[in-house]
Each structure stands twice: as structure tokens, then as C-alpha cells.
PDB file of C-alpha atoms and ligand atoms in Angstrom:
ATOM      1  CA  MET A   1      94.886 -12.352-174.706  1.00 31.00           C
ATOM      2  CA  ASP A   2      98.108 -10.627-173.946  1.00 35.00           C
ATOM      3  CA  HIS A   3      99.131 -11.410-170.386  1.00 34.00           C
ATOM      4  CA  ASP A   4     102.329 -11.489-168.453  1.00 37.00           C
ATOM      5  CA  ASP A   5     102.683 -15.165-168.099  1.00 46.00           C
ATOM      6  CA  SER A   6     102.356 -15.998-171.799  1.00 63.00           C
ATOM      7  CA  PRO A   7     105.076 -16.270-174.477  1.00 82.00           C
ATOM      8  CA  GLY A   8     104.096 -12.855-175.776  1.00 63.00           C
ATOM      9  CA  ASP A   9     106.158  -9.849-176.443  1.00 52.00           C
ATOM     10  CA  GLY A  10     104.525  -6.919-174.691  1.00 44.00           C
ATOM     11  CA  SER A  11     103.207  -3.843-176.418  1.00 41.00           C
ATOM     12  CA  GLY A  12     104.726  -1.284-178.652  1.00 41.00           C
ATOM     13  CA  GLU A  13     104.016  -2.645-182.149  1.00 45.00           C
ATOM     14  CA  ARG A  14     101.975  -0.914-184.864  1.00 43.00           C
ATOM     15  CA  SER A  15      99.100  -3.057-186.190  1.00 46.00           C
ATOM     16  CA  SER A  16      98.433  -3.394-189.830  1.00 48.00           C
ATOM     17  CA  ASP A  17      95.542  -4.959-191.674  1.00 50.00           C
ATOM     18  CA  SER A  18      96.402  -4.208-195.279  1.00 50.00           C
ATOM     19  CA  GLY A  19      98.179  -5.762-198.175  1.00 56.00           C
ATOM     20  CA  HIS A  20      98.832  -9.222-196.886  1.00 55.00           C
ATOM     21  CA  PRO A  21      98.457 -11.631-199.763  1.00 67.00           C
ATOM     22  CA  HIS A  22      98.212 -14.910-197.805  1.00 73.00           C
ATOM     23  CA  PRO A  23      95.814 -15.996-195.052  1.00 89.00           C
ATOM     24  CA  LEU A  24      96.738 -15.799-191.429  1.00 96.00           C
ATOM     25  CA  PRO A  25      96.233 -18.621-188.920  1.00 98.00           C
ATOM     26  CA  PRO A  26      93.087 -18.263-186.751  1.00 98.00           C
ATOM     27  CA  GLY A  27      93.297 -15.532-184.078  1.00 97.00           C
ATOM     28  CA  GLN A  28      96.498 -13.895-185.421  1.00 97.00           C
ATOM     29  CA  ARG A  29      96.818 -10.278-186.486  1.00 96.00           C
ATOM     30  CA  LEU A  30      99.492  -8.576-188.479  1.00 94.00           C
ATOM     31  CA  VAL A  31     101.998  -6.197-186.866  1.00 93.00           C
ATOM     32  CA  GLU A  32     104.454  -4.132-188.871  1.00 87.00           C
ATOM     33  CA  ALA A  33     107.252  -4.308-186.272  1.00 77.00           C
ATOM     34  CA  ARG A  34     107.995  -6.326-183.255  1.00 72.00           C
ATOM     35  CA  ARG A  35     110.221  -5.793-180.410  1.00 80.00           C
ATOM     36  CA  PRO A  36     112.502  -8.727-179.718  1.00 85.00           C
ATOM     37  CA  ASN A  37     110.764 -11.004-177.210  1.00 82.00           C
ATOM     38  CA  HIS A  38     112.528 -13.427-174.802  1.00 87.00           C
ATOM     39  CA  TYR A  39     113.178 -14.257-171.219  1.00 82.00           C
ATOM     40  CA  GLY A  40     116.359 -13.008-169.558  1.00 84.00           C
ATOM     41  CA  ARG A  41     119.428 -11.532-171.132  1.00 90.00           C
ATOM     42  CA  VAL A  42     120.950 -11.780-174.560  1.00 95.00           C
ATOM     43  CA  PRO A  43     123.784 -14.166-174.035  1.00 95.00           C
ATOM     44  CA  ARG A  44     127.315 -13.404-175.062  1.00 94.00           C
ATOM     45  CA  VAL A  45     128.575 -16.016-177.478  1.00 96.00           C
ATOM     46  CA  ASP A  46     132.127 -16.845-178.508  1.00 97.00           C
ATOM     47  CA  LEU A  47     132.055 -18.639-181.893  1.00 98.00           C
ATOM     48  CA  GLN A  48     135.457 -20.323-181.147  1.00 98.00           C
ATOM     49  CA  THR A  49     133.890 -22.243-178.288  1.00 98.00           C
ATOM     50  CA  TRP A  50     130.324 -22.412-179.481  1.00 98.00           C
ATOM     51  CA  ARG A  51     128.924 -25.857-180.178  1.00 98.00           C
ATOM     52  CA  LEU A  52     125.591 -27.319-181.269  1.00 98.00           C
ATOM     53  CA  THR A  53     124.983 -30.506-179.266  1.00 98.00           C
ATOM     54  CA  ILE A  54     122.858 -33.330-180.678  1.00 98.00           C
ATOM     55  CA  SER A  55     122.283 -35.729-177.844  1.00 98.00           C
ATOM     56  CA  GLY A  56     119.908 -38.074-176.038  1.00 98.00           C
ATOM     57  CA  ALA A  57     118.459 -40.925-178.095  1.00 99.00           C
ATOM     58  CA  THR A  58     120.617 -40.611-181.224  1.00 99.00           C
ATOM     59  CA  ALA A  59     120.643 -43.453-183.811  1.00 98.00           C
ATOM     60  CA  ASP A  60     124.283 -44.320-183.057  1.00 98.00           C
ATOM     61  CA  GLY A  61     123.996 -43.634-179.350  1.00 98.00           C
ATOM     62  CA  ALA A  62     126.695 -40.979-179.422  1.00 98.00           C
ATOM     63  CA  GLU A  63     126.533 -37.287-178.501  1.00 98.00           C
ATOM     64  CA  HIS A  64     127.634 -35.167-181.419  1.00 98.00           C
ATOM     65  CA  ARG A  65     129.067 -31.607-180.929  1.00 98.00           C
ATOM     66  CA  LEU A  66     129.281 -29.514-184.019  1.00 98.00           C
ATOM     67  CA  SER A  67     131.526 -26.413-184.113  1.00 98.00           C
ATOM     68  CA  TRP A  68     130.469 -23.354-186.099  1.00 98.00           C
ATOM     69  CA  GLY A  69     132.694 -24.358-188.945  1.00 98.00           C
ATOM     70  CA  GLU A  70     131.178 -27.892-189.082  1.00 98.00           C
ATOM     71  CA  LEU A  71     127.673 -26.475-189.098  1.00 98.00           C
ATOM     72  CA  GLY A  72     128.755 -24.188-192.043  1.00 98.00           C
ATOM     73  CA  GLU A  73     129.698 -27.204-194.130  1.00 98.00           C
ATOM     74  CA  LEU A  74     126.074 -28.431-194.192  1.00 98.00           C
ATOM     75  CA  PRO A  75     123.871 -27.404-197.162  1.00 98.00           C
ATOM     76  CA  ARG A  76     122.235 -24.031-196.889  1.00 98.00           C
ATOM     77  CA  THR A  77     118.576 -23.176-197.536  1.00 98.00           C
ATOM     78  CA  GLU A  78     116.370 -20.075-197.397  1.00 98.00           C
ATOM     79  CA  PHE A  79     112.706 -19.045-197.581  1.00 98.00           C
ATOM     80  CA  VAL A  80     110.197 -16.481-196.540  1.00 97.00           C
ATOM     81  CA  ALA A  81     107.729 -17.229-193.841  1.00 97.00           C
ATOM     82  CA  ASP A  82     105.482 -15.448-191.308  1.00 97.00           C
ATOM     83  CA  HIS A  83     106.365 -15.511-187.640  1.00 97.00           C
ATOM     84  CA  HIS A  84     103.432 -16.187-185.442  1.00 98.00           C
ATOM     85  CA  CYS A  85     103.743 -15.310-181.749  1.00 97.00           C
ATOM     86  CA  ALA A  86     101.211 -17.016-179.357  1.00 97.00           C
ATOM     87  CA  SER A  87     100.405 -13.457-178.266  1.00 95.00           C
ATOM     88  CA  ARG A  88      98.433 -13.278-181.505  1.00 97.00           C
ATOM     89  CA  ARG A  89     100.918 -10.969-183.218  1.00 96.00           C
ATOM     90  CA  THR A  90     102.165 -12.096-186.629  1.00 97.00           C
ATOM     91  CA  LEU A  91     105.178 -10.621-188.370  1.00 96.00           C
ATOM     92  CA  ALA A  92     104.738 -11.192-192.121  1.00 95.00           C
ATOM     93  CA  ASP A  93     107.294 -12.281-194.654  1.00 95.00           C
ATOM     94  CA  VAL A  94     110.433 -12.804-192.674  1.00 97.00           C
ATOM     95  CA  HIS A  95     113.322 -14.000-194.925  1.00 98.00           C
ATOM     96  CA  TRP A  96     115.224 -16.762-193.061  1.00 98.00           C
ATOM     97  CA  ALA A  97     118.395 -18.509-194.182  1.00 98.00           C
ATOM     98  CA  GLY A  98     120.460 -21.191-192.569  1.00 98.00           C
ATOM     99  CA  VAL A  99     120.806 -24.967-192.467  1.00 98.00           C
ATOM    100  CA  GLY A 100     117.705 -27.133-192.931  1.00 98.00           C
ATOM    101  CA  CYS A 101     116.916 -29.267-189.830  1.00 98.00           C
ATOM    102  CA  ARG A 102     116.348 -32.109-192.225  1.00 98.00           C
ATOM    103  CA  ASP A 103     119.899 -31.872-193.528  1.00 98.00           C
ATOM    104  CA  LEU A 104     121.171 -31.939-189.966  1.00 98.00           C
ATOM    105  CA  LEU A 105     119.012 -34.837-188.994  1.00 98.00           C
ATOM    106  CA  GLU A 106     120.154 -36.828-192.042  1.00 98.00           C
ATOM    107  CA  ARG A 107     123.676 -36.716-190.664  1.00 98.00           C
ATOM    108  CA  PHE A 108     122.826 -37.061-187.062  1.00 98.00           C
ATOM    109  CA  PRO A 109     119.533 -38.967-186.976  1.00 98.00           C
ATOM    110  CA  PRO A 110     117.554 -39.821-183.915  1.00 98.00           C
ATOM    111  CA  ALA A 111     116.932 -43.424-182.891  1.00 98.00           C
ATOM    112  CA  GLN A 112     113.898 -44.705-184.751  1.00 98.00           C
ATOM    113  CA  THR A 113     112.242 -45.274-181.408  1.00 98.00           C
ATOM    114  CA  ALA A 114     112.630 -41.551-180.362  1.00 98.00           C
ATOM    115  CA  PRO A 115     110.007 -39.297-181.899  1.00 98.00           C
ATOM    116  CA  TYR A 116     110.327 -36.476-179.432  1.00 99.00           C
ATOM    117  CA  ALA A 117     112.947 -33.727-178.983  1.00 99.00           C
ATOM    118  CA  LEU A 118     113.818 -30.826-176.772  1.00 98.00           C
ATOM    119  CA  ALA A 119     115.505 -27.729-178.247  1.00 98.00           C
ATOM    120  CA  TYR A 120     117.596 -25.848-175.799  1.00 98.00           C
ATOM    121  CA  ALA A 121     118.903 -22.278-175.810  1.00 97.00           C
ATOM    122  CA  SER A 122     121.803 -21.160-173.768  1.00 94.00           C
ATOM    123  CA  TYR A 123     120.471 -20.202-170.170  1.00 88.00           C
ATOM    124  CA  GLY A 124     118.069 -23.058-170.117  1.00 85.00           C
ATOM    125  CA  TYR A 125     115.078 -21.921-172.171  1.00 96.00           C
ATOM    126  CA  HIS A 126     113.823 -24.863-174.047  1.00 98.00           C
ATOM    127  CA  SER A 127     110.863 -26.070-176.075  1.00 98.00           C
ATOM    128  CA  ASN A 128     109.577 -29.495-176.863  1.00 98.00           C
ATOM    129  CA  VAL A 129     109.081 -30.436-180.499  1.00 98.00           C
ATOM    130  CA  THR A 130     108.732 -33.714-182.386  1.00 98.00           C
ATOM    131  CA  VAL A 131     111.165 -35.248-184.873  1.00 98.00           C
ATOM    132  CA  ASP A 132     108.421 -34.789-187.451  1.00 98.00           C
ATOM    133  CA  ASP A 133     108.361 -31.045-186.631  1.00 98.00           C
ATOM    134  CA  LEU A 134     112.214 -31.017-187.316  1.00 98.00           C
ATOM    135  CA  LEU A 135     111.680 -32.830-190.623  1.00 98.00           C
ATOM    136  CA  ALA A 136     109.124 -30.261-191.873  1.00 98.00           C
ATOM    137  CA  PRO A 137     110.218 -28.744-195.130  1.00 97.00           C
ATOM    138  CA  GLN A 138     110.696 -25.304-193.494  1.00 98.00           C
ATOM    139  CA  ALA A 139     112.285 -26.444-190.280  1.00 98.00           C
ATOM    140  CA  LEU A 140     115.451 -24.418-190.103  1.00 99.00           C
ATOM    141  CA  LEU A 141     118.603 -23.751-188.068  1.00 99.00           C
ATOM    142  CA  ALA A 142     118.612 -20.008-188.910  1.00 98.00           C
ATOM    143  CA  THR A 143     121.786 -17.999-189.081  1.00 98.00           C
ATOM    144  CA  HIS A 144     120.410 -15.072-191.046  1.00 98.00           C
ATOM    145  CA  MET A 145     117.209 -12.956-190.919  1.00 98.00           C
ATOM    146  CA  ASN A 146     116.155 -10.597-193.719  1.00 97.00           C
ATOM    147  CA  GLY A 147     119.598 -10.905-195.353  1.00 98.00           C
ATOM    148  CA  GLN A 148     121.775 -10.184-192.296  1.00 98.00           C
ATOM    149  CA  PRO A 149     123.374 -12.423-189.742  1.00 98.00           C
ATOM    150  CA  LEU A 150     120.915 -12.685-186.765  1.00 98.00           C
ATOM    151  CA  ALA A 151     121.117  -9.764-184.526  1.00 96.00           C
ATOM    152  CA  PRO A 152     122.147 -10.737-180.998  1.00 96.00           C
ATOM    153  CA  GLU A 153     118.584 -10.022-179.602  1.00 96.00           C
ATOM    154  CA  HIS A 154     117.136 -12.168-182.369  1.00 96.00           C
ATOM    155  CA  GLY A 155     119.261 -15.232-181.569  1.00 97.00           C
ATOM    156  CA  TRP A 156     122.742 -14.861-182.863  1.00 98.00           C
ATOM    157  CA  PRO A 157     124.457 -17.130-183.849  1.00 98.00           C
ATOM    158  CA  LEU A 158     121.705 -19.706-184.307  1.00 98.00           C
ATOM    159  CA  ARG A 159     117.964 -20.067-183.760  1.00 98.00           C
ATOM    160  CA  LEU A 160     115.436 -22.714-184.469  1.00 98.00           C
ATOM    161  CA  ILE A 161     112.706 -21.642-186.852  1.00 98.00           C
ATOM    162  CA  LEU A 162     109.570 -23.794-187.170  1.00 98.00           C
ATOM    163  CA  PRO A 163     106.991 -21.666-189.127  1.00 98.00           C
ATOM    164  CA  HIS A 164     104.160 -24.115-188.686  1.00 98.00           C
ATOM    165  CA  LEU A 165     104.400 -23.719-184.831  1.00 98.00           C
ATOM    166  CA  TYR A 166     104.119 -20.724-182.584  1.00 98.00           C
ATOM    167  CA  GLY A 167     107.213 -18.697-181.987  1.00 98.00           C
ATOM    168  CA  TRP A 168     107.882 -20.029-178.533  1.00 98.00           C
ATOM    169  CA  LYS A 169     108.697 -23.394-180.090  1.00 98.00           C
ATOM    170  CA  GLY A 170     111.886 -21.893-181.707  1.00 98.00           C
ATOM    171  CA  PRO A 171     114.658 -21.072-179.151  1.00 98.00           C
ATOM    172  CA  LYS A 172     116.948 -18.186-179.965  1.00 98.00           C
ATOM    173  CA  TRP A 173     120.573 -18.909-179.125  1.00 98.00           C
ATOM    174  CA  LEU A 174     120.060 -22.543-179.898  1.00 98.00           C
ATOM    175  CA  VAL A 175     122.737 -24.777-178.379  1.00 98.00           C
ATOM    176  CA  ALA A 176     121.285 -28.328-178.261  1.00 98.00           C
ATOM    177  CA  LEU A 177     118.778 -30.822-179.744  1.00 98.00           C
ATOM    178  CA  GLU A 178     118.008 -33.750-177.452  1.00 98.00           C
ATOM    179  CA  PHE A 179     116.077 -36.673-178.739  1.00 99.00           C
ATOM    180  CA  HIS A 180     113.660 -38.627-176.475  1.00 98.00           C
ATOM    181  CA  HIS A 181     111.668 -41.836-176.503  1.00 98.00           C
ATOM    182  CA  GLU A 182     108.974 -40.311-174.272  1.00 98.00           C
ATOM    183  CA  PRO A 183     107.295 -36.938-174.496  1.00 98.00           C
ATOM    184  CA  ARG A 184     108.750 -34.068-172.376  1.00 98.00           C
ATOM    185  CA  ARG A 185     107.541 -30.517-171.898  1.00 98.00           C
ATOM    186  CA  GLY A 186     109.545 -27.458-172.443  1.00 98.00           C
ATOM    187  CA  PHE A 187     109.587 -24.097-170.649  1.00 97.00           C
ATOM    188  CA  TRP A 188     106.227 -22.705-171.882  1.00 98.00           C
ATOM    189  CA  GLU A 189     104.677 -26.154-172.300  1.00 98.00           C
ATOM    190  CA  GLN A 190     105.239 -26.666-168.509  1.00 98.00           C
ATOM    191  CA  ARG A 191     103.508 -23.259-167.934  1.00 97.00           C
ATOM    192  CA  GLY A 192     100.096 -23.876-169.552  1.00 98.00           C
ATOM    193  CA  HIS A 193     100.999 -23.818-173.222  1.00 98.00           C
ATOM    194  CA  HIS A 194     100.171 -26.527-175.728  1.00 98.00           C
ATOM    195  CA  PHE A 195     102.360 -29.521-176.197  1.00 98.00           C
ATOM    196  CA  THR A 196     102.240 -29.240-179.986  1.00 98.00           C
ATOM    197  CA  GLY A 197     101.582 -25.498-180.689  1.00 98.00           C
ATOM    198  CA  ASP A 198     100.346 -25.822-184.253  1.00 98.00           C
ATOM    199  CA  VAL A 199      99.407 -22.276-185.483  1.00 98.00           C
ATOM    200  CA  TRP A 200      96.819 -23.522-188.058  1.00 98.00           C
ATOM    201  CA  ARG A 201      95.021 -25.605-185.406  1.00 98.00           C
ATOM    202  CA  GLU A 202      95.436 -22.706-182.979  1.00 98.00           C
ATOM    203  CA  GLU A 203      96.967 -24.834-180.327  1.00 98.00           C
ATOM    204  CA  ARG A 204      97.923 -22.175-177.777  1.00 98.00           C
ATOM    205  CA  PHE A 205      97.020 -23.709-174.412  1.00 98.00           C
ATOM    206  CA  ALA A 206      97.547 -27.022-172.632  1.00 98.00           C
ATOM    207  CA  HIS A 207      93.838 -27.331-171.688  1.00 98.00           C
ATOM    208  CA  GLN A 208      93.121 -27.841-175.491  1.00 97.00           C
ATOM    209  CA  GLU A 209      95.211 -31.050-175.567  1.00 98.00           C
TER     210      GLU A 209
HETATM  211  N1  MTE B 301     115.986 -18.440-175.934  1.00 97.46           N
HETATM  212  C1  MTE B 301     114.749 -17.920-176.098  1.00 97.46           C
HETATM  213  N2  MTE B 301     114.196 -18.107-177.396  1.00 97.46           N
HETATM  214  C2  MTE B 301     112.998 -17.644-177.571  1.00 97.46           C
HETATM  215  C3  MTE B 301     112.236 -17.094-176.629  1.00 97.46           C
HETATM  216  C4  MTE B 301     112.759 -16.859-175.310  1.00 97.46           C
HETATM  217  O1  MTE B 301     112.158 -16.312-174.380  1.00 97.46           O
HETATM  218  N3  MTE B 301     114.096 -17.329-175.113  1.00 97.46           N
HETATM  219  N4  MTE B 301     110.899 -16.564-176.923  1.00 97.46           N
HETATM  220  C5  MTE B 301     110.241 -17.188-178.005  1.00 97.46           C
HETATM  221  C6  MTE B 301     108.968 -16.426-178.507  1.00 97.46           C
HETATM  222  S1  MTE B 301     107.720 -16.562-177.450  1.00 97.46           S
HETATM  223  C7  MTE B 301     109.018 -15.752-179.674  1.00 97.46           C
HETATM  224  S2  MTE B 301     107.558 -15.125-180.276  1.00 97.46           S
HETATM  225  C8  MTE B 301     110.164 -15.568-180.442  1.00 97.46           C
HETATM  226  C9  MTE B 301     110.414 -14.035-180.621  1.00 97.46           C
HETATM  227  O2  MTE B 301     111.448 -13.832-181.589  1.00 97.46           O
HETATM  228  P1  MTE B 301     111.861 -12.371-181.822  1.00 97.46           P
HETATM  229  O3  MTE B 301     112.318 -11.721-180.616  1.00 97.46           O
HETATM  230  O4  MTE B 301     113.044 -12.501-182.874  1.00 97.46           O
HETATM  231  O5  MTE B 301     110.804 -11.593-182.489  1.00 97.46           O
HETATM  232  O6  MTE B 301     111.380 -16.110-179.865  1.00 97.46           O
HETATM  233  C10 MTE B 301     111.179 -17.353-179.277  1.00 97.46           C
HETATM  234  N5  MTE B 301     112.453 -17.839-178.869  1.00 97.46           N
HETATM  235 MO1   MO B 302     105.916 -15.603-178.591  1.00 97.46          MO
END
């Protein structure tokens, strides 16, 4: 199932089938290490000018632009979760820390009539998610991975983590959340991948919709 036009991550990992205490979603297998996986180059980011934009159909109709300092004032949270790539590789027990999406959305809510969102990385990579996905208990704006600030290739300074969805749903180098009244499709969702991407329902491909 690994092919070039999928949100996979190439070869080079070592497989493992031992010692995992919790069940894996259907069709996934554990790997012990993963090479970073993304389209294009790792962007250079200046925290002084960095902003997280919350736009589109916001409750107050305004576009909000948070600086790194403002993001840092929001409550922090952390947890351990598996990372499921649609290439069927699962990296177990990643420790993530950052700001809960729920805490962000409490302060900058979408319009009640806008259940959809696009999450944008710098350079245009984006994924479509729902507001419900962003309100999931483990939906996270991650700043740290395994106790360290995100490495540049893993999304520094900020990446979206949605453990209940496949990895492609979480842009690294996150720069914007945009709310919508109508469904939109993101980068991979326009290229044959599932609108929702729930790992437990194995929603990999658009033809399953
Ligand atoms: N900006 C951006 N974010 C991205 C991607 C990408 O191509 N660009 N790939 C996604 C996919 S398919 C996966 S599996 C994970 C990989 O994260 P990792 O490189 O930290 O393992 O990042 C996701 N976020
Ligand atoms: Mo992926």
C-alpha cells in the first residue's frame, strides 16, 4: 500500500511487532523509527514575525492573529499518543505537549453555522478537518515532541496533532485555521484521500466516502 502519491513516508524504518500494550487501528503496523515525512522543504521560521491566523467564519467575524507570545499564554496540556500514517506505519507512544485546540477555540470560536475547517501549513500544505475534530480531547497545537521543542523537520514551531485521524490531517509548520460553512478538501483529500480520515474506521481513501 506504499505508493508515491500517498501521504506515506517512504522506506527506511525498522518494523516491530512486540511489546505494544494497546491495540492498533486496522491495517496499521508498528515501526520503531520513522523518517520525517512531508512535501517540500522545511520552512525557515522567525518567531518574531510568526503568527497563527484564525480566520474565515469566526464567531465574531474577525480574523485573529496570535503571536508566539500570545499563544504561550494559553493553558498547556500534554499526553502520549500513537502517530498513524496512512502508509500503514504507526509510531507508538509519542509524547506531545502544547496548547489544546479546545482552549484555543474557546477563545476564538467558529461561527455556530461553520462546522468545517482548513488547517494550513506555511507553503500551502493544508488538510480539511471538522470543528468536532478540533474539539476532540487530544486535539493539540503541539510545540513539543518527546520532551523537546519540535525539531524543524517535525514542524517547529507548531504542528496540529489529531491522534484519532491519519497523520496527513495534521500540518507541520501550522500557520492558520480557517473556518467554513461548507465542506472543503485539503491537499491529500483532493488527491484521492478520505474526507474524514478516521484511523479506527480505516478511512484512507476517498472512494470509501
Ligand atoms: N506541512 C506538512 N505537514 C505534514 C505533512 C506534509 O507533507 N506537510 N505530511 C503529513 C503526514 S502524511 C504525516 S504521516 C506526518 C509525518 O510527521 P513526521 O514527519 O513528524 O513523522 O506529517 C503530516 N504533516
Ligand atoms: Mo502520512
